[in-house]
mmCIF file of C-alpha atoms in Angstrom:
data_model
loop_
_atom_site.group_PDB
_atom_site.id
_atom_site.type_symbol
_atom_site.label_atom_id
_atom_site.label_comp_id
_atom_site.label_asym_id
_atom_site.label_seq_id
_atom_site.Cartn_x
_atom_site.Cartn_y
_atom_site.Cartn_z
ATOM 1 C CA MET L 7 75.376 49.743 90.669
ATOM 2 C CA PRO L 8 72.369 51.966 90.430
ATOM 3 C CA LYS L 9 69.652 51.093 93.192
ATOM 4 C CA ILE L 10 65.205 51.267 93.729
ATOM 5 C CA ILE L 11 64.515 54.446 94.664
ATOM 6 C CA SER L 12 60.710 53.620 94.362
ATOM 7 C CA LEU L 13 58.537 50.510 93.380
ATOM 8 C CA GLU L 14 54.525 51.497 92.693
ATOM 9 C CA LYS L 15 52.527 50.062 91.663
ATOM 10 C CA LYS L 16 50.171 51.398 88.583
ATOM 11 C CA LYS L 17 47.051 49.439 87.235
ATOM 12 C CA ARG L 18 48.112 46.175 86.058
ATOM 13 C CA LEU L 19 51.498 47.108 86.463
ATOM 14 C CA TYR L 20 54.499 48.175 88.751
ATOM 15 C CA LYS L 21 56.718 51.201 88.195
ATOM 16 C CA VAL L 22 60.598 51.042 89.345
ATOM 17 C CA VAL L 23 62.367 53.942 89.832
ATOM 18 C CA PHE L 24 66.175 53.307 90.072
ATOM 19 C CA ASP L 25 68.785 56.410 91.772
ATOM 20 C CA ASP L 26 70.637 56.712 88.408
ATOM 21 C CA GLU L 27 66.593 58.160 87.162
ATOM 22 C CA ARG L 28 66.356 55.170 85.036
ATOM 23 C CA THR L 29 62.232 53.620 84.865
ATOM 24 C CA ILE L 30 60.779 49.955 83.606
ATOM 25 C CA TYR L 31 57.604 49.253 84.208
ATOM 26 C CA VAL L 32 57.315 45.057 85.543
ATOM 27 C CA THR L 33 54.795 42.700 85.880
ATOM 28 C CA GLU L 34 54.285 41.030 89.255
ATOM 29 C CA ASP L 35 55.789 37.670 87.851
ATOM 30 C CA THR L 36 58.741 40.454 86.985
ATOM 31 C CA ILE L 37 58.971 41.621 90.827
ATOM 32 C CA VAL L 38 58.859 38.009 92.187
ATOM 33 C CA ARG L 39 61.270 36.079 90.085
ATOM 34 C CA PHE L 40 64.291 39.377 90.551
ATOM 35 C CA PHE L 41 62.542 39.516 93.849
ATOM 36 C CA LEU L 42 62.618 43.450 93.262
ATOM 37 C CA SER L 43 62.457 45.859 96.128
ATOM 38 C CA LYS L 44 62.863 49.425 97.459
ATOM 39 C CA GLY L 45 66.139 49.632 98.008
ATOM 40 C CA ALA L 46 67.635 46.501 95.709
ATOM 41 C CA VAL L 47 70.453 46.959 94.013
ATOM 42 C CA PHE L 48 71.498 45.182 89.891
ATOM 43 C CA GLU L 49 74.271 45.558 87.883
ATOM 44 C CA ASP L 50 73.593 47.015 84.300
ATOM 45 C CA THR L 51 73.407 43.566 82.757
ATOM 46 C CA GLU L 52 70.756 42.414 85.183
ATOM 47 C CA ILE L 53 68.288 45.218 84.957
ATOM 48 C CA GLU L 54 68.216 44.731 81.233
ATOM 49 C CA LYS L 55 67.716 41.154 81.287
ATOM 50 C CA ILE L 56 64.375 41.956 84.581
ATOM 51 C CA ALA L 57 63.601 44.955 81.338
ATOM 52 C CA GLU L 58 63.726 41.867 78.497
ATOM 53 C CA PHE L 59 61.639 39.879 80.927
ATOM 54 C CA ALA L 60 58.763 42.740 82.127
ATOM 55 C CA ASP L 61 58.196 42.944 78.440
ATOM 56 C CA PHE L 62 58.300 38.862 77.366
ATOM 57 C CA SER L 63 55.813 38.479 81.051
ATOM 58 C CA ARG L 64 53.874 41.983 80.088
ATOM 59 C CA GLY L 65 53.527 40.346 76.369
ATOM 60 C CA LYS L 66 51.995 36.803 77.608
ATOM 61 C CA ASN L 67 49.394 38.151 80.180
ATOM 62 C CA LEU L 68 48.331 40.249 77.727
ATOM 63 C CA GLY L 69 47.513 37.120 75.079
ATOM 64 C CA LEU L 70 46.291 35.087 77.730
ATOM 65 C CA TYR L 71 43.729 37.782 78.392
ATOM 66 C CA TYR L 72 43.195 38.295 74.465
ATOM 67 C CA ILE L 73 42.527 34.350 74.630
ATOM 68 C CA SER L 74 40.257 34.718 77.465
ATOM 69 C CA PHE L 75 37.617 35.915 75.033
ATOM 70 C CA LYS L 76 37.720 33.221 72.938
ATOM 71 C CA GLN L 77 39.686 31.439 70.643
ATOM 72 C CA ARG L 78 42.711 33.119 68.446
ATOM 73 C CA THR L 79 44.967 32.424 65.384
ATOM 74 C CA LYS L 80 49.002 32.857 65.811
ATOM 75 C CA LYS L 81 48.579 35.516 63.143
ATOM 76 C CA GLU L 82 45.559 37.136 65.423
ATOM 77 C CA VAL L 83 47.914 37.411 68.798
ATOM 78 C CA ILE L 84 50.882 38.303 66.980
ATOM 79 C CA TYR L 85 48.638 41.528 65.213
ATOM 80 C CA TYR L 86 47.583 41.979 69.293
ATOM 81 C CA LEU L 87 50.944 42.056 70.791
ATOM 82 C CA ILE L 88 51.875 44.310 68.464
ATOM 83 C CA ASP L 89 49.261 46.952 68.439
ATOM 84 C CA HIS L 90 50.306 46.868 72.211
ATOM 85 C CA GLU L 91 54.368 47.657 71.820
ATOM 86 C CA ILE L 92 55.736 44.367 72.000
ATOM 87 C CA PRO L 93 59.498 43.717 71.259
ATOM 88 C CA ASN L 94 59.259 41.611 68.212
ATOM 89 C CA VAL L 95 62.241 39.164 69.898
ATOM 90 C CA GLN L 96 59.931 38.656 73.097
ATOM 91 C CA ILE L 97 56.938 38.202 70.825
ATOM 92 C CA ALA L 98 58.423 35.465 69.132
ATOM 93 C CA LYS L 99 59.013 34.222 72.718
ATOM 94 C CA ILE L 100 56.135 34.589 74.244
ATOM 95 C CA ILE L 101 54.226 32.749 71.108
ATOM 96 C CA ASP L 102 56.301 29.881 71.527
ATOM 97 C CA ALA L 103 55.577 29.947 75.177
ATOM 98 C CA LEU L 104 51.700 30.140 74.201
ATOM 99 C CA GLU L 105 51.796 26.965 71.575
ATOM 100 C CA ALA L 106 53.636 24.894 73.696
ATOM 101 C CA SER L 107 50.681 25.267 76.551
ATOM 102 C CA HIS L 108 48.390 25.135 73.787
ATOM 103 C CA PHE L 109 46.375 28.416 74.092
ATOM 104 C CA ILE L 110 47.049 29.080 70.627
ATOM 105 C CA ASP L 111 46.354 25.590 67.673
ATOM 106 C CA ASP L 112 45.938 26.684 64.800
ATOM 107 C CA ASN L 113 44.791 22.876 63.773
ATOM 108 C CA ALA L 114 42.387 23.351 66.918
ATOM 109 C CA TYR L 115 41.245 26.493 66.085
ATOM 110 C CA THR L 116 40.664 25.967 62.337
ATOM 111 C CA GLU L 117 38.886 22.757 63.386
ATOM 112 C CA SER L 118 36.447 24.341 65.550
ATOM 113 C CA PHE L 119 35.842 27.602 63.030
ATOM 114 C CA VAL L 120 34.653 24.611 60.480
ATOM 115 C CA ARG L 121 32.161 22.621 61.866
ATOM 116 C CA GLY L 122 30.807 25.996 63.746
ATOM 117 C CA LYS L 123 29.645 27.230 60.376
ATOM 118 C CA VAL L 124 28.595 24.167 58.655
ATOM 119 C CA LEU L 125 26.228 23.197 62.173
ATOM 120 C CA GLY L 126 25.734 27.257 60.960
ATOM 121 C CA LYS L 127 24.059 26.495 57.640
ATOM 122 C CA SER L 128 25.480 29.957 56.509
ATOM 123 C CA ALA L 129 28.520 29.621 54.011
ATOM 124 C CA GLY L 130 30.127 27.486 51.331
ATOM 125 C CA PRO L 131 33.798 26.020 51.947
ATOM 126 C CA TYR L 132 35.103 28.962 49.542
ATOM 127 C CA GLN L 133 34.337 31.903 51.992
ATOM 128 C CA ILE L 134 34.943 29.666 54.995
ATOM 129 C CA GLN L 135 39.164 29.188 53.604
ATOM 130 C CA GLN L 136 39.306 32.552 52.797
ATOM 131 C CA LYS L 137 38.281 33.724 56.032
ATOM 132 C CA LEU L 138 40.509 30.898 57.316
ATOM 133 C CA VAL L 139 43.330 32.533 55.671
ATOM 134 C CA ASN L 140 42.441 36.612 56.334
ATOM 135 C CA LYS L 141 43.179 34.952 60.023
ATOM 136 C CA GLY L 142 46.293 32.947 59.088
ATOM 137 C CA ILE L 143 45.671 30.051 58.826
ATOM 138 C CA ASP L 144 47.368 28.143 56.314
ATOM 139 C CA LYS L 145 45.675 27.714 53.218
ATOM 140 C CA SER L 146 46.669 23.231 52.914
ATOM 141 C CA LEU L 147 45.150 23.109 56.702
ATOM 142 C CA ALA L 148 42.259 24.999 56.127
ATOM 143 C CA LEU L 149 41.838 22.311 53.299
ATOM 144 C CA GLU L 150 42.130 19.814 55.370
ATOM 145 C CA LYS L 151 39.793 20.301 57.602
ATOM 146 C CA LEU L 152 37.591 21.905 54.896
ATOM 147 C CA GLU L 153 37.874 17.655 53.297
ATOM 148 C CA LEU L 154 37.335 16.026 56.152
ATOM 149 C CA LEU L 155 34.310 18.114 57.656
ATOM 150 C CA TYR L 156 32.452 19.589 54.717
ATOM 151 C CA ASP L 157 31.688 16.417 52.957
ATOM 152 C CA TYR L 158 29.814 17.412 49.263
ATOM 153 C CA ASP L 159 26.165 15.870 50.878
ATOM 154 C CA ALA L 160 27.024 18.464 53.526
ATOM 155 C CA GLN L 161 27.649 20.825 50.664
ATOM 156 C CA VAL L 162 24.248 19.630 48.722
ATOM 157 C CA ASP L 163 22.178 20.137 51.916
ATOM 158 C CA ILE L 164 23.376 23.842 53.248
ATOM 159 C CA ALA L 165 23.205 24.835 50.008
ATOM 160 C CA THR L 166 19.908 24.106 49.796
ATOM 161 C CA HIS L 167 18.894 25.062 52.821
ATOM 162 C CA LEU L 168 20.014 28.772 51.310
ATOM 163 C CA ALA L 169 18.491 28.544 48.576
ATOM 164 C CA GLU L 170 14.641 27.521 49.973
ATOM 165 C CA LYS L 171 15.008 30.676 52.415
ATOM 166 C CA LEU L 172 16.290 33.117 49.544
ATOM 167 C CA VAL L 173 12.998 31.405 47.239
ATOM 168 C CA MET L 174 10.596 32.136 50.859
ATOM 169 C CA SER L 175 11.760 36.160 50.972
ATOM 170 C CA LYS L 176 11.988 36.616 46.479
ATOM 171 C CA TYR L 177 9.637 34.130 45.234
ATOM 172 C CA SER L 178 6.824 36.411 44.909
ATOM 173 C CA ARG L 179 8.800 39.626 43.931
ATOM 174 C CA LEU L 180 11.117 37.994 41.161
ATOM 175 C CA PRO L 181 10.018 36.021 37.811
ATOM 176 C CA LEU L 182 11.337 32.166 37.756
ATOM 177 C CA LYS L 183 14.527 32.984 35.512
ATOM 178 C CA ALA L 184 15.352 36.177 37.554
ATOM 179 C CA LEU L 185 14.666 33.934 40.674
ATOM 180 C CA LYS L 186 17.645 31.316 39.759
ATOM 181 C CA MET L 187 19.927 33.786 39.002
ATOM 182 C CA LYS L 188 19.184 35.014 42.293
ATOM 183 C CA ILE L 189 19.562 32.337 43.908
ATOM 184 C CA ALA L 190 22.799 31.254 42.196
ATOM 185 C CA THR L 191 24.724 34.148 42.870
ATOM 186 C CA ASN L 192 24.135 34.577 46.642
ATOM 187 C CA LEU L 193 25.104 30.819 47.207
ATOM 188 C CA THR L 194 27.872 31.663 45.104
ATOM 189 C CA SER L 195 28.703 34.821 46.775
ATOM 190 C CA LYS L 196 28.307 32.783 49.784
ATOM 191 C CA GLY L 197 31.249 30.099 48.662
ATOM 192 C CA PHE L 198 29.378 27.387 46.917
ATOM 193 C CA SER L 199 30.822 26.027 43.842
ATOM 194 C CA TYR L 200 28.584 26.738 40.616
ATOM 195 C CA ASP L 201 27.985 22.843 40.387
ATOM 196 C CA ILE L 202 26.521 23.161 44.063
ATOM 197 C CA SER L 203 24.852 25.888 43.396
ATOM 198 C CA LYS L 204 23.288 24.817 40.015
ATOM 199 C CA ILE L 205 22.092 21.294 41.894
ATOM 200 C CA ALA L 206 20.539 23.190 44.766
ATOM 201 C CA ILE L 207 18.535 25.449 42.650
ATOM 202 C CA ASP L 208 17.047 21.899 40.598
ATOM 203 C CA ASN L 209 16.702 20.108 44.354
ATOM 204 C CA LEU L 210 13.908 23.015 45.014
ATOM 205 C CA GLU L 211 12.152 22.115 41.776
ATOM 206 C CA LEU L 212 10.772 25.299 41.246
ATOM 207 C CA GLU L 213 7.555 26.110 38.016
ATOM 208 C CA SER L 214 6.650 28.948 36.748
ATOM 209 C CA ASP L 215 3.362 30.761 38.214
ATOM 210 C CA GLU L 216 2.077 32.511 34.945
ATOM 211 C CA ASP L 217 -0.348 34.532 36.799
ATOM 212 C CA ASN L 218 2.039 35.388 39.226
ATOM 213 C CA GLU L 219 4.892 35.869 35.910
ATOM 214 C CA SER L 220 1.985 38.216 34.162
ATOM 215 C CA GLU L 221 1.876 40.301 37.371
ATOM 216 C CA LEU L 222 5.188 40.973 37.638
ATOM 217 C CA LEU L 223 6.277 41.688 33.956
ATOM 218 C CA GLN L 224 3.310 44.287 33.593
ATOM 219 C CA LYS L 225 3.890 46.204 36.748
ATOM 220 C CA GLU L 226 7.401 46.141 34.590
ATOM 221 C CA LEU L 227 6.477 47.454 31.525
ATOM 222 C CA ASP L 228 4.616 49.969 32.909
ATOM 223 C CA LYS L 229 7.434 51.891 34.639
ATOM 224 C CA ILE L 230 9.649 50.846 31.472
ATOM 225 C CA MET L 231 7.352 52.443 29.483
ATOM 226 C CA ARG L 232 6.981 55.405 31.361
ATOM 227 C CA LYS L 233 11.223 55.761 31.385
ATOM 228 C CA TYR L 234 12.145 55.145 28.123
ATOM 229 C CA SER L 235 9.122 57.051 26.774
ATOM 230 C CA ARG L 236 10.248 60.495 27.391
ATOM 231 C CA LYS L 237 13.342 60.051 25.494
ATOM 232 C CA TYR L 238 12.220 57.423 22.569
ATOM 233 C CA ASP L 239 9.905 55.975 20.238
ATOM 234 C CA GLY L 240 9.372 53.422 17.306
ATOM 235 C CA TYR L 241 11.973 50.401 17.199
ATOM 236 C CA ASP L 242 13.799 51.905 19.538
ATOM 237 C CA LEU L 243 11.845 52.877 22.620
ATOM 238 C CA LYS L 244 10.635 48.822 21.720
ATOM 239 C CA GLN L 245 14.881 48.014 21.898
ATOM 240 C CA ARG L 246 15.625 49.365 24.997
ATOM 241 C CA VAL L 247 12.323 48.112 26.593
ATOM 242 C CA SER L 248 12.497 44.728 25.646
ATOM 243 C CA ASN L 249 16.098 44.294 26.712
ATOM 244 C CA ALA L 250 15.349 46.032 29.662
ATOM 245 C CA LEU L 251 13.135 42.903 30.680
ATOM 246 C CA VAL L 252 15.284 40.276 29.897
ATOM 247 C CA ARG L 253 17.795 42.314 32.157
ATOM 248 C CA LYS L 254 15.374 41.653 34.786
ATOM 249 C CA GLY L 255 14.781 38.047 33.930
ATOM 250 C CA PHE L 256 11.871 37.533 32.163
ATOM 251 C CA ASP L 257 11.708 35.345 29.042
ATOM 252 C CA PHE L 258 12.917 36.543 26.005
ATOM 253 C CA ASP L 259 8.839 35.304 24.165
ATOM 254 C CA VAL L 260 6.695 36.222 26.674
ATOM 255 C CA ILE L 261 8.366 39.872 26.128
ATOM 256 C CA ASN L 262 7.968 39.479 22.550
ATOM 257 C CA ARG L 263 4.185 38.154 23.159
ATOM 258 C CA GLU L 264 3.594 41.149 25.371
ATOM 259 C CA LEU L 265 4.765 44.045 23.100
ATOM 260 C CA ARG L 266 3.414 42.660 20.125
ATOM 261 C CA GLU L 267 -0.136 44.203 22.012
ATOM 262 C CA ILE L 268 1.682 48.154 22.263
ATOM 263 C CA ASP L 269 1.371 50.528 19.697
ATOM 264 C CA PHE L 270 5.075 51.936 19.113
#
């Protein structure tokens, strides 16, 4: 029967060498469980069991190490173990063990994740749901926790909060129509529905500043005229300038009033 001729510590693992030139790497738990020591003899079937348990023990330790930094989903731990070349058969056993001990708990993870996003006031429900699904959380579980922890009033409150921040940073540089479009686009990209975004914008009770809009329009008009007058003139130039200003969010009637003052 093969005999251990060398047992040497290598960082986190132990290198076990048998006299038939077979080498395996094991954890300390494996040494204790199978009473491994120099000179000990084992049958081939026993060595196979030792190697299997060593993979399980190493994988479980890796999983616990990975989880120790922060909560992880089941999917995240599985991919971490795959990256560290733990055999699939052992990964299944490791995940079962970690779930049984509640080191992995997708239900608790989802609840904590949603609570954190709601408190952080940084994302809408659809964005949160997508992030959870990407982390391997079942869609139905994500929706359940969102319905429980992120109700209609909270969505309106957070969307309004984010809209106010955008007004603070963008208001002086955009006409009213463009500002509202900017806010709506930003809120929907963060995972709020169109209806919630509209309510948030209405809550701001924004009003047009005619002097500011006139100044903004004149600046844009000058830039666009310089750009297009090199290639176009007459009615063609007027239409292109008008369309460009509409895309910038300026009111069509105000644009026409300004363009009437220009000789094309």
